[in-house]
Amino acid sequence: MENITRRLGFVVLPLFIHIIVNCQAEESSEDLYRRTVQSWRSKGNWEPWNEYTVELLTRWDQSSSNSNNNRLQLVGGFEEGILAIEKATVAQGEGINVPRDQTLAQLYDAYGKVLLDLTSLECHQLALDPHTLLIGIESVSPNSSEPSTFLCTENAENALRNAVSLDATNSHAAQLLQTLTGRASAHERKPKEFVAELFNSVADTFDEKLVQGLGYKVPSLVGEAARSLLQSKYNNNKEYKAVLDAGCGTGLAGRYLKPLIDDVKNGGIMIGVDASQKMLDIAGKCTTRAGCGLDGDEKATTKDGGEEEEALYNNLLVLDLEEMTLENTLPRDSNNHQHQGGFDLIVAADVLVYFGNISNLLQTFANLSTKNDNAGLIFSCERATDAEAPLGYRLLPSGRFAHTKQHAVEAARSS
């Protein structure tokens, strides 16, 4: 009997240990997330999230595309981690925090990697999850017979851009982004598809939320700057001939620019360009007496105080701003000459926040400007200190870019 007991003991003990190991290995992604949050709150630093990312990546590397549900749960784990840090940052109202940003960059980097690893079926299933962070899921049909990885690839690129913008030392994200885009270095701007999708989704309530809800002042400030520039250059004896409202959106800035432009019969023209068709559809309904920041019965007076009413913009174009040329933006006159040889004023109101390095964009603006000293450029940006943004720009928790004054000035001078 003693021998049997001893043998049973040897049998039972390893079995008991085996059960414990299995239980530990089967901790769900949700349980891992909860444990990480608790540890983060108790320790007061970002190391628990670094460990969380490493653990999820380890599980991912050990997973198989045959275990769909488990892999999608891991993707959800990365999304939960990103949301937790982003929400905490907003709630605490924190500015630049290097350890936090490096941790968040690691999560975005890992998220981009796993999105690229998904099969077409997995990507389709993820897009159907109403809680996913994927942008553009509205275009995915539940009954699609040909699932694709396109949406996941686009979102992976955006995640990797966030990673390299948050942490310029994240070489893995930079290399992965380079491989994905085929560019020699990270473009360091929001992808045009991302910007278009973002503003298409908010177009219907954009004016109401910004102007009425937040007291949005950028358009009026841009208008004041344009008027001041006109006065300093011409002492108010002239008006702008050709104005480009770059990233015009729903036309909020155009409302303040229109009175400063010469009459169309004298060659005055204002062109609006934006990546979002839905925003342009709204701007296209604006006239010199209604819309574009005016609500209800509020009416704007025309430049001369008369009753004549005309469209606020002479033309509205769906274009990526870095793809603009004189040929695709500015019409030719009856003699087939480019109108005025270029724009004498270019405005970018609340636009540079979607670009990291603004050198390419400002060079594009320079190429579109009249070739004389009277061409003007007015833009707004969110400002960062040199310590906050050693590259001259950085991605904020809001998802917008901030720029240092030095970067903006140097980019303008070199263009």
Short mmCIF file of C-alpha atoms in Angstrom, two decimals:
data_model
loop_
_atom_site.label_atom_id
_atom_site.label_comp_id
_atom_site.label_asym_id
_atom_site.label_seq_id
_atom_site.Cartn_x
_atom_site.Cartn_y
_atom_site.Cartn_z
CA MET A 1 0.00 0.00 0.00
CA GLU A 2 2.81 2.35 0.87
CA ASN A 3 4.36 1.66 -2.52
CA ILE A 4 1.06 2.40 -4.22
CA THR A 5 0.69 5.61 -2.25
CA ARG A 6 4.20 6.63 -3.14
CA ARG A 7 3.52 5.91 -6.80
CA LEU A 8 0.24 7.81 -6.64
CA GLY A 9 2.07 10.67 -5.03
CA PHE A 10 4.50 10.79 -7.87
CA VAL A 11 1.60 10.70 -10.32
CA VAL A 12 -0.59 13.29 -8.64
CA LEU A 13 2.05 15.89 -7.92
CA PRO A 14 3.18 16.45 -11.51
CA LEU A 15 -0.46 16.51 -12.60
CA PHE A 16 -1.20 19.19 -9.99
CA ILE A 17 1.72 21.29 -11.17
CA HIS A 18 0.64 20.83 -14.77
CA ILE A 19 -2.83 22.13 -13.97
CA ILE A 20 -1.43 25.24 -12.28
CA VAL A 21 0.82 26.03 -15.24
CA ASN A 22 -2.07 25.66 -17.65
CA CYS A 23 -4.29 27.93 -15.58
CA GLN A 24 -1.64 30.63 -15.58
CA ALA A 25 -1.07 30.33 -19.32
CA GLU A 26 -4.78 30.67 -20.02
CA GLU A 27 -5.09 34.17 -18.58
CA SER A 28 -7.31 35.98 -21.05
CA SER A 29 -6.37 39.21 -22.78
CA GLU A 30 -9.07 40.95 -20.77
CA ASP A 31 -7.67 39.65 -17.48
CA LEU A 32 -4.18 40.69 -18.53
CA TYR A 33 -5.54 44.15 -19.30
CA ARG A 34 -7.21 44.45 -15.89
CA ARG A 35 -4.08 43.28 -14.09
CA THR A 36 -2.00 45.80 -16.04
CA VAL A 37 -4.35 48.66 -15.18
CA GLN A 38 -4.20 47.77 -11.48
CA SER A 39 -0.42 47.57 -11.55
CA TRP A 40 -0.20 50.86 -13.45
CA ARG A 41 -2.33 52.63 -10.86
CA SER A 42 -0.44 51.20 -7.91
CA LYS A 43 3.07 51.77 -9.29
CA GLY A 44 2.37 55.16 -10.85
CA ASN A 45 4.68 54.59 -13.82
CA TRP A 46 4.41 53.30 -17.38
CA GLU A 47 6.39 50.07 -17.00
CA PRO A 48 3.28 47.86 -16.59
CA TRP A 49 2.15 48.94 -20.06
CA ASN A 50 5.56 48.13 -21.53
CA GLU A 51 5.30 44.64 -20.01
CA TYR A 52 1.73 44.39 -21.30
CA THR A 53 2.85 45.12 -24.86
CA VAL A 54 5.67 42.57 -24.68
CA GLU A 55 3.30 39.90 -23.31
CA LEU A 56 0.70 40.49 -26.02
CA LEU A 57 3.37 40.38 -28.73
CA THR A 58 4.72 37.12 -27.32
CA ARG A 59 1.25 35.61 -27.44
CA TRP A 60 0.77 36.95 -30.93
CA ASP A 61 3.99 35.39 -32.20
CA GLN A 62 2.90 32.06 -30.71
CA SER A 63 -0.58 32.26 -32.20
CA SER A 64 -1.78 30.76 -35.46
CA SER A 65 -4.06 32.22 -38.09
CA ASN A 66 -6.17 29.10 -37.54
CA SER A 67 -7.15 30.40 -34.08
CA ASN A 68 -9.14 33.37 -35.32
CA ASN A 69 -10.98 34.32 -32.14
CA ASN A 70 -7.87 34.26 -29.98
CA ARG A 71 -5.91 36.41 -32.42
CA LEU A 72 -8.70 38.99 -32.69
CA GLN A 73 -8.85 39.11 -28.88
CA LEU A 74 -5.15 39.94 -28.88
CA VAL A 75 -5.75 42.72 -31.41
CA GLY A 76 -8.48 44.01 -29.11
CA GLY A 77 -5.96 43.93 -26.27
CA PHE A 78 -3.66 46.30 -28.13
CA GLU A 79 -6.60 48.59 -28.87
CA GLU A 80 -7.66 48.61 -25.21
CA GLY A 81 -4.16 49.54 -24.13
CA ILE A 82 -3.98 52.41 -26.61
CA LEU A 83 -7.38 53.71 -25.52
CA ALA A 84 -6.50 53.50 -21.83
CA ILE A 85 -3.40 55.66 -22.21
CA GLU A 86 -5.04 58.09 -24.63
CA LYS A 87 -8.05 58.55 -22.34
CA ALA A 88 -5.89 58.98 -19.25
CA THR A 89 -3.84 61.62 -21.02
CA VAL A 90 -6.93 63.59 -22.01
CA ALA A 91 -8.54 63.23 -18.57
CA GLN A 92 -5.41 64.42 -16.78
CA GLY A 93 -4.85 67.24 -19.22
CA GLU A 94 -1.18 66.34 -19.51
CA GLY A 95 1.10 67.90 -22.04
CA ILE A 96 4.32 66.31 -23.18
CA ASN A 97 5.39 63.26 -21.19
CA VAL A 98 8.35 61.42 -22.74
CA PRO A 99 8.04 58.09 -20.83
CA ARG A 100 4.32 57.95 -21.57
CA ASP A 101 4.82 58.81 -25.23
CA GLN A 102 7.47 56.13 -25.64
CA THR A 103 5.14 53.58 -24.08
CA LEU A 104 2.26 54.63 -26.29
CA ALA A 105 4.57 54.49 -29.32
CA GLN A 106 5.40 50.88 -28.48
CA LEU A 107 1.70 50.04 -28.37
CA TYR A 108 1.02 51.76 -31.70
CA ASP A 109 4.04 50.01 -33.20
CA ALA A 110 2.80 46.61 -32.01
CA TYR A 111 -0.75 47.39 -33.15
CA GLY A 112 0.51 48.26 -36.61
CA LYS A 113 2.50 45.03 -36.77
CA VAL A 114 -0.42 42.77 -35.87
CA LEU A 115 -2.76 44.55 -38.27
CA LEU A 116 -0.32 43.77 -41.06
CA ASP A 117 -0.21 40.13 -39.97
CA LEU A 118 -3.99 39.64 -40.20
CA THR A 119 -5.47 37.53 -42.95
CA SER A 120 -8.18 39.00 -45.17
CA LEU A 121 -10.84 37.07 -43.24
CA GLU A 122 -9.50 38.23 -39.87
CA CYS A 123 -9.39 41.83 -41.08
CA HIS A 124 -12.99 41.57 -42.26
CA GLN A 125 -14.11 40.12 -38.92
CA LEU A 126 -12.26 42.84 -37.00
CA ALA A 127 -13.91 45.55 -39.13
CA LEU A 128 -17.33 44.17 -38.18
CA ASP A 129 -16.57 44.64 -34.46
CA PRO A 130 -18.31 47.90 -33.44
CA HIS A 131 -15.67 48.50 -30.74
CA THR A 132 -12.62 48.35 -33.02
CA LEU A 133 -10.36 51.36 -33.47
CA LEU A 134 -10.18 50.78 -37.23
CA ILE A 135 -11.05 53.85 -39.28
CA GLY A 136 -13.24 53.31 -42.34
CA ILE A 137 -15.32 50.36 -41.12
CA GLU A 138 -18.46 52.03 -42.50
CA SER A 139 -17.43 50.88 -45.97
CA VAL A 140 -17.20 47.20 -44.97
CA SER A 141 -20.19 45.02 -45.83
CA PRO A 142 -21.03 42.13 -43.46
CA ASN A 143 -21.92 40.00 -46.47
CA SER A 144 -18.79 40.68 -48.51
CA SER A 145 -17.78 37.65 -50.56
CA GLU A 146 -14.27 39.01 -51.12
CA PRO A 147 -12.72 40.10 -47.80
CA SER A 148 -9.58 42.19 -48.08
CA THR A 149 -6.66 43.33 -45.93
CA PHE A 150 -6.76 46.85 -47.44
CA LEU A 151 -8.49 48.48 -44.46
CA CYS A 152 -6.11 46.89 -41.96
CA THR A 153 -3.09 47.90 -44.02
CA GLU A 154 -4.28 51.53 -44.13
CA ASN A 155 -4.85 51.57 -40.39
CA ALA A 156 -1.51 49.88 -39.76
CA GLU A 157 0.21 52.68 -41.65
CA ASN A 158 -1.57 55.26 -39.53
CA ALA A 159 -0.62 53.42 -36.32
CA LEU A 160 3.03 53.26 -37.35
CA ARG A 161 3.01 56.95 -38.19
CA ASN A 162 1.68 57.65 -34.72
CA ALA A 163 4.48 55.52 -33.26
CA VAL A 164 7.31 57.30 -35.05
CA SER A 165 5.76 60.68 -34.33
CA LEU A 166 5.41 59.96 -30.61
CA ASP A 167 8.91 58.53 -30.33
CA ALA A 168 11.49 59.43 -32.94
CA THR A 169 13.81 56.76 -31.49
CA ASN A 170 11.37 53.91 -32.29
CA SER A 171 13.46 52.41 -35.10
CA HIS A 172 11.28 49.30 -35.46
CA ALA A 173 8.19 51.36 -36.30
CA ALA A 174 10.21 53.57 -38.65
CA GLN A 175 11.61 50.55 -40.50
CA LEU A 176 8.22 48.86 -40.74
CA LEU A 177 6.66 52.06 -42.05
CA GLN A 178 9.42 52.45 -44.60
CA THR A 179 8.86 48.89 -45.81
CA LEU A 180 5.11 49.45 -45.98
CA THR A 181 5.16 52.76 -47.83
CA GLY A 182 8.26 52.22 -49.94
CA ARG A 183 9.55 55.64 -48.93
CA ALA A 184 13.09 56.28 -47.78
CA SER A 185 11.82 57.74 -44.51
CA ALA A 186 8.59 58.26 -42.64
CA HIS A 187 6.48 60.92 -44.36
CA GLU A 188 5.43 62.14 -40.93
CA ARG A 189 1.94 63.33 -41.78
CA LYS A 190 -1.56 61.97 -41.52
CA PRO A 191 -2.37 59.84 -44.59
CA LYS A 192 -4.70 61.63 -47.00
CA GLU A 193 -7.20 58.77 -46.81
CA PHE A 194 -7.26 59.08 -43.04
CA VAL A 195 -7.90 62.83 -43.19
CA ALA A 196 -10.60 62.41 -45.84
CA GLU A 197 -12.38 59.70 -43.85
CA LEU A 198 -12.10 61.67 -40.62
CA PHE A 199 -13.70 64.82 -42.01
CA ASN A 200 -16.26 63.01 -44.12
CA SER A 201 -17.50 61.44 -40.89
CA VAL A 202 -17.88 64.76 -39.02
CA ALA A 203 -18.90 67.07 -41.87
CA ASP A 204 -22.60 67.28 -41.01
CA THR A 205 -22.00 68.57 -37.46
CA PHE A 206 -18.63 70.26 -37.98
CA ASP A 207 -19.79 73.90 -37.99
CA GLU A 208 -22.22 73.42 -35.13
CA LYS A 209 -19.67 71.80 -32.83
CA LEU A 210 -16.79 74.15 -33.58
CA VAL A 211 -18.45 77.52 -34.00
CA GLN A 212 -21.38 77.23 -31.58
CA GLY A 213 -20.04 74.62 -29.19
CA LEU A 214 -16.36 75.58 -28.90
CA GLY A 215 -16.39 79.21 -30.00
CA TYR A 216 -13.92 78.43 -32.79
CA LYS A 217 -11.85 81.57 -33.54
CA VAL A 218 -9.22 80.45 -36.05
CA PRO A 219 -11.19 81.54 -39.17
CA SER A 220 -11.77 85.05 -37.85
CA LEU A 221 -8.14 85.35 -36.74
CA VAL A 222 -7.02 84.29 -40.21
CA GLY A 223 -9.32 86.91 -41.70
CA GLU A 224 -7.84 89.60 -39.47
CA ALA A 225 -4.33 88.56 -40.46
CA ALA A 226 -5.26 88.65 -44.16
CA ARG A 227 -6.70 92.14 -43.79
CA SER A 228 -3.63 93.32 -41.89
CA LEU A 229 -1.33 91.87 -44.55
CA LEU A 230 -3.31 93.60 -47.26
CA GLN A 231 -3.02 96.91 -45.45
CA SER A 232 0.71 96.57 -44.88
CA LYS A 233 1.42 95.69 -48.51
CA TYR A 234 -1.01 97.97 -50.33
CA ASN A 235 -2.25 100.43 -47.69
CA ASN A 236 -5.79 99.15 -48.43
CA ASN A 237 -5.66 100.49 -51.97
CA LYS A 238 -5.82 97.05 -53.55
CA GLU A 239 -7.51 93.71 -53.02
CA TYR A 240 -6.35 90.16 -53.45
CA LYS A 241 -6.69 88.79 -56.97
CA ALA A 242 -6.30 85.05 -56.43
CA VAL A 243 -6.74 83.38 -53.03
CA LEU A 244 -6.24 79.72 -52.19
CA ASP A 245 -8.05 78.42 -49.12
CA ALA A 246 -6.00 75.25 -48.57
CA GLY A 247 -7.88 72.75 -46.43
CA CYS A 248 -10.96 74.96 -46.65
CA GLY A 249 -13.31 72.44 -44.99
CA THR A 250 -16.83 73.82 -44.80
CA GLY A 251 -15.71 77.33 -45.74
CA LEU A 252 -15.43 78.96 -42.33
CA ALA A 253 -12.29 80.93 -43.23
CA GLY A 254 -13.66 81.74 -46.68
CA ARG A 255 -16.37 83.80 -45.03
CA TYR A 256 -13.71 86.24 -43.76
CA LEU A 257 -11.55 86.14 -46.89
CA LYS A 258 -14.21 86.87 -49.50
CA PRO A 259 -14.59 90.61 -48.68
CA LEU A 260 -10.84 91.06 -49.27
CA ILE A 261 -10.88 89.70 -52.82
CA ASP A 262 -11.43 91.74 -55.98
CA ASP A 263 -14.72 91.31 -57.83
CA VAL A 264 -14.90 88.34 -60.15
CA LYS A 265 -15.56 90.69 -63.09
CA ASN A 266 -12.14 92.20 -62.39
CA GLY A 267 -10.46 88.81 -62.19
CA GLY A 268 -10.86 88.17 -58.46
CA ILE A 269 -11.05 84.48 -57.58
CA MET A 270 -11.04 82.23 -54.51
CA ILE A 271 -10.34 78.51 -54.78
CA GLY A 272 -11.07 76.06 -51.98
CA VAL A 273 -9.21 72.73 -51.74
CA ASP A 274 -9.89 69.91 -49.29
CA ALA A 275 -9.46 66.14 -49.00
CA SER A 276 -13.07 65.67 -47.87
CA GLN A 277 -15.82 65.73 -50.48
CA LYS A 278 -18.52 66.03 -47.81
CA MET A 279 -16.90 69.14 -46.35
CA LEU A 280 -16.71 70.67 -49.82
CA ASP A 281 -20.36 69.85 -50.46
CA ILE A 282 -21.24 72.05 -47.49
CA ALA A 283 -18.86 74.83 -48.58
CA GLY A 284 -20.42 74.69 -52.04
CA LYS A 285 -23.77 75.79 -50.62
CA CYS A 286 -22.29 78.96 -49.11
CA THR A 287 -22.88 82.35 -50.66
CA THR A 288 -21.74 85.86 -49.85
CA ARG A 289 -24.90 86.25 -47.79
CA ALA A 290 -25.56 82.85 -46.21
CA GLY A 291 -23.87 79.72 -44.84
CA CYS A 292 -20.25 79.08 -43.90
CA GLY A 293 -20.44 80.12 -40.27
CA LEU A 294 -23.73 82.02 -40.49
CA ASP A 295 -26.67 80.38 -38.77
CA GLY A 296 -30.43 80.84 -38.88
CA ASP A 297 -31.51 84.24 -40.10
CA GLU A 298 -28.02 85.72 -39.73
CA LYS A 299 -26.92 87.30 -42.99
CA ALA A 300 -23.62 88.70 -44.13
CA THR A 301 -23.42 91.92 -46.07
CA THR A 302 -21.67 91.95 -49.40
CA LYS A 303 -18.41 93.82 -49.81
CA ASP A 304 -20.08 96.95 -51.12
CA GLY A 305 -23.12 96.63 -48.87
CA GLY A 306 -25.40 95.85 -51.80
CA GLU A 307 -27.88 93.06 -52.35
CA GLU A 308 -25.91 91.05 -54.92
CA GLU A 309 -25.39 87.45 -53.85
CA GLU A 310 -22.83 85.05 -55.30
CA ALA A 311 -21.12 81.79 -54.41
CA LEU A 312 -18.47 82.21 -51.75
CA TYR A 313 -15.94 80.12 -53.70
CA ASN A 314 -15.32 80.28 -57.43
CA ASN A 315 -14.21 76.65 -57.45
CA LEU A 316 -13.91 73.78 -54.96
CA LEU A 317 -11.51 70.90 -55.55
CA VAL A 318 -11.00 67.51 -53.88
CA LEU A 319 -7.21 67.24 -53.68
CA ASP A 320 -4.48 66.25 -51.29
CA LEU A 321 -2.68 69.48 -50.43
CA GLU A 322 0.77 68.14 -51.29
CA GLU A 323 -0.49 67.13 -54.74
CA MET A 324 -1.60 70.64 -55.71
CA THR A 325 -0.08 72.32 -58.74
CA LEU A 326 -0.97 75.47 -60.66
CA GLU A 327 -2.33 73.27 -63.42
CA ASN A 328 -4.84 71.44 -61.21
CA THR A 329 -5.90 74.38 -59.01
CA LEU A 330 -5.80 77.70 -60.86
CA PRO A 331 -7.79 78.17 -64.11
CA ARG A 332 -6.31 79.76 -67.20
CA ASP A 333 -7.61 82.99 -68.71
CA SER A 334 -8.99 83.47 -72.22
CA ASN A 335 -5.43 83.72 -73.56
CA ASN A 336 -4.53 80.37 -71.94
CA HIS A 337 -2.32 82.10 -69.39
CA GLN A 338 -2.29 80.95 -65.78
CA HIS A 339 -4.45 83.33 -63.72
CA GLN A 340 -2.12 86.01 -62.35
CA GLY A 341 0.76 83.54 -62.59
CA GLY A 342 -0.20 82.12 -59.20
CA PHE A 343 -2.01 82.92 -55.97
CA ASP A 344 -1.21 86.17 -54.21
CA LEU A 345 -2.58 84.79 -50.92
CA ILE A 346 -2.59 81.24 -49.59
CA VAL A 347 -4.35 80.44 -46.34
CA ALA A 348 -4.09 77.21 -44.33
CA ALA A 349 -6.37 77.54 -41.31
CA ASP A 350 -6.01 74.67 -38.84
CA VAL A 351 -4.34 72.51 -41.50
CA LEU A 352 -0.71 72.10 -40.46
CA VAL A 353 -1.86 70.10 -37.43
CA TYR A 354 -2.26 67.12 -39.77
CA PHE A 355 1.34 67.32 -40.98
CA GLY A 356 4.51 66.54 -39.07
CA ASN A 357 7.35 67.90 -41.15
CA ILE A 358 5.76 70.84 -42.96
CA SER A 359 8.64 71.48 -45.38
CA ASN A 360 7.01 69.66 -48.32
CA LEU A 361 3.69 71.41 -47.79
CA LEU A 362 5.21 74.89 -47.58
CA GLN A 363 7.27 74.18 -50.70
CA THR A 364 4.02 73.28 -52.47
CA PHE A 365 2.53 76.58 -51.33
CA ALA A 366 5.60 78.43 -52.64
CA ASN A 367 5.22 76.75 -56.04
CA LEU A 368 1.61 77.94 -56.19
CA SER A 369 2.35 81.56 -55.28
CA THR A 370 2.88 84.48 -57.61
CA LYS A 371 6.53 84.98 -58.42
CA ASN A 372 6.87 88.34 -56.76
CA ASP A 373 7.39 89.72 -53.29
CA ASN A 374 3.69 90.45 -52.79
CA ALA A 375 2.54 86.85 -52.34
CA GLY A 376 1.32 86.13 -48.81
CA LEU A 377 0.98 82.99 -46.71
CA ILE A 378 -1.10 82.72 -43.55
CA PHE A 379 -1.30 79.55 -41.49
CA SER A 380 -2.10 78.46 -37.97
CA CYS A 381 -0.47 75.72 -35.94
CA GLU A 382 -0.27 74.33 -32.44
CA ARG A 383 2.98 75.37 -30.83
CA ALA A 384 5.52 73.13 -29.12
CA THR A 385 8.75 74.06 -27.39
CA ASP A 386 12.13 72.83 -28.61
CA ALA A 387 12.36 70.55 -25.58
CA GLU A 388 8.95 69.03 -26.29
CA ALA A 389 9.66 68.48 -29.98
CA PRO A 390 13.36 67.93 -30.74
CA LEU A 391 12.48 67.10 -34.36
CA GLY A 392 10.62 70.40 -34.70
CA TYR A 393 7.23 68.67 -34.55
CA ARG A 394 5.49 66.00 -32.53
CA LEU A 395 2.16 64.22 -32.31
CA LEU A 396 -0.05 65.37 -29.44
CA PRO A 397 -2.40 63.10 -27.46
CA SER A 398 -5.22 64.70 -29.45
CA GLY A 399 -3.83 63.12 -32.62
CA ARG A 400 -2.81 66.52 -34.02
CA PHE A 401 0.74 67.69 -34.67
CA ALA A 402 2.37 70.57 -32.83
CA HIS A 403 5.34 72.48 -34.27
CA THR A 404 8.14 74.58 -32.91
CA LYS A 405 8.48 78.14 -34.09
CA GLN A 406 11.97 77.37 -35.36
CA HIS A 407 10.73 74.51 -37.56
CA ALA A 408 7.93 76.64 -39.02
CA VAL A 409 10.24 79.58 -39.74
CA GLU A 410 13.00 77.43 -41.25
CA ALA A 411 10.53 75.49 -43.41
CA ALA A 412 9.07 78.75 -44.70
CA ARG A 413 12.47 80.27 -45.42
CA SER A 414 13.70 77.25 -47.35
CA SER A 415 10.59 77.04 -49.53
#
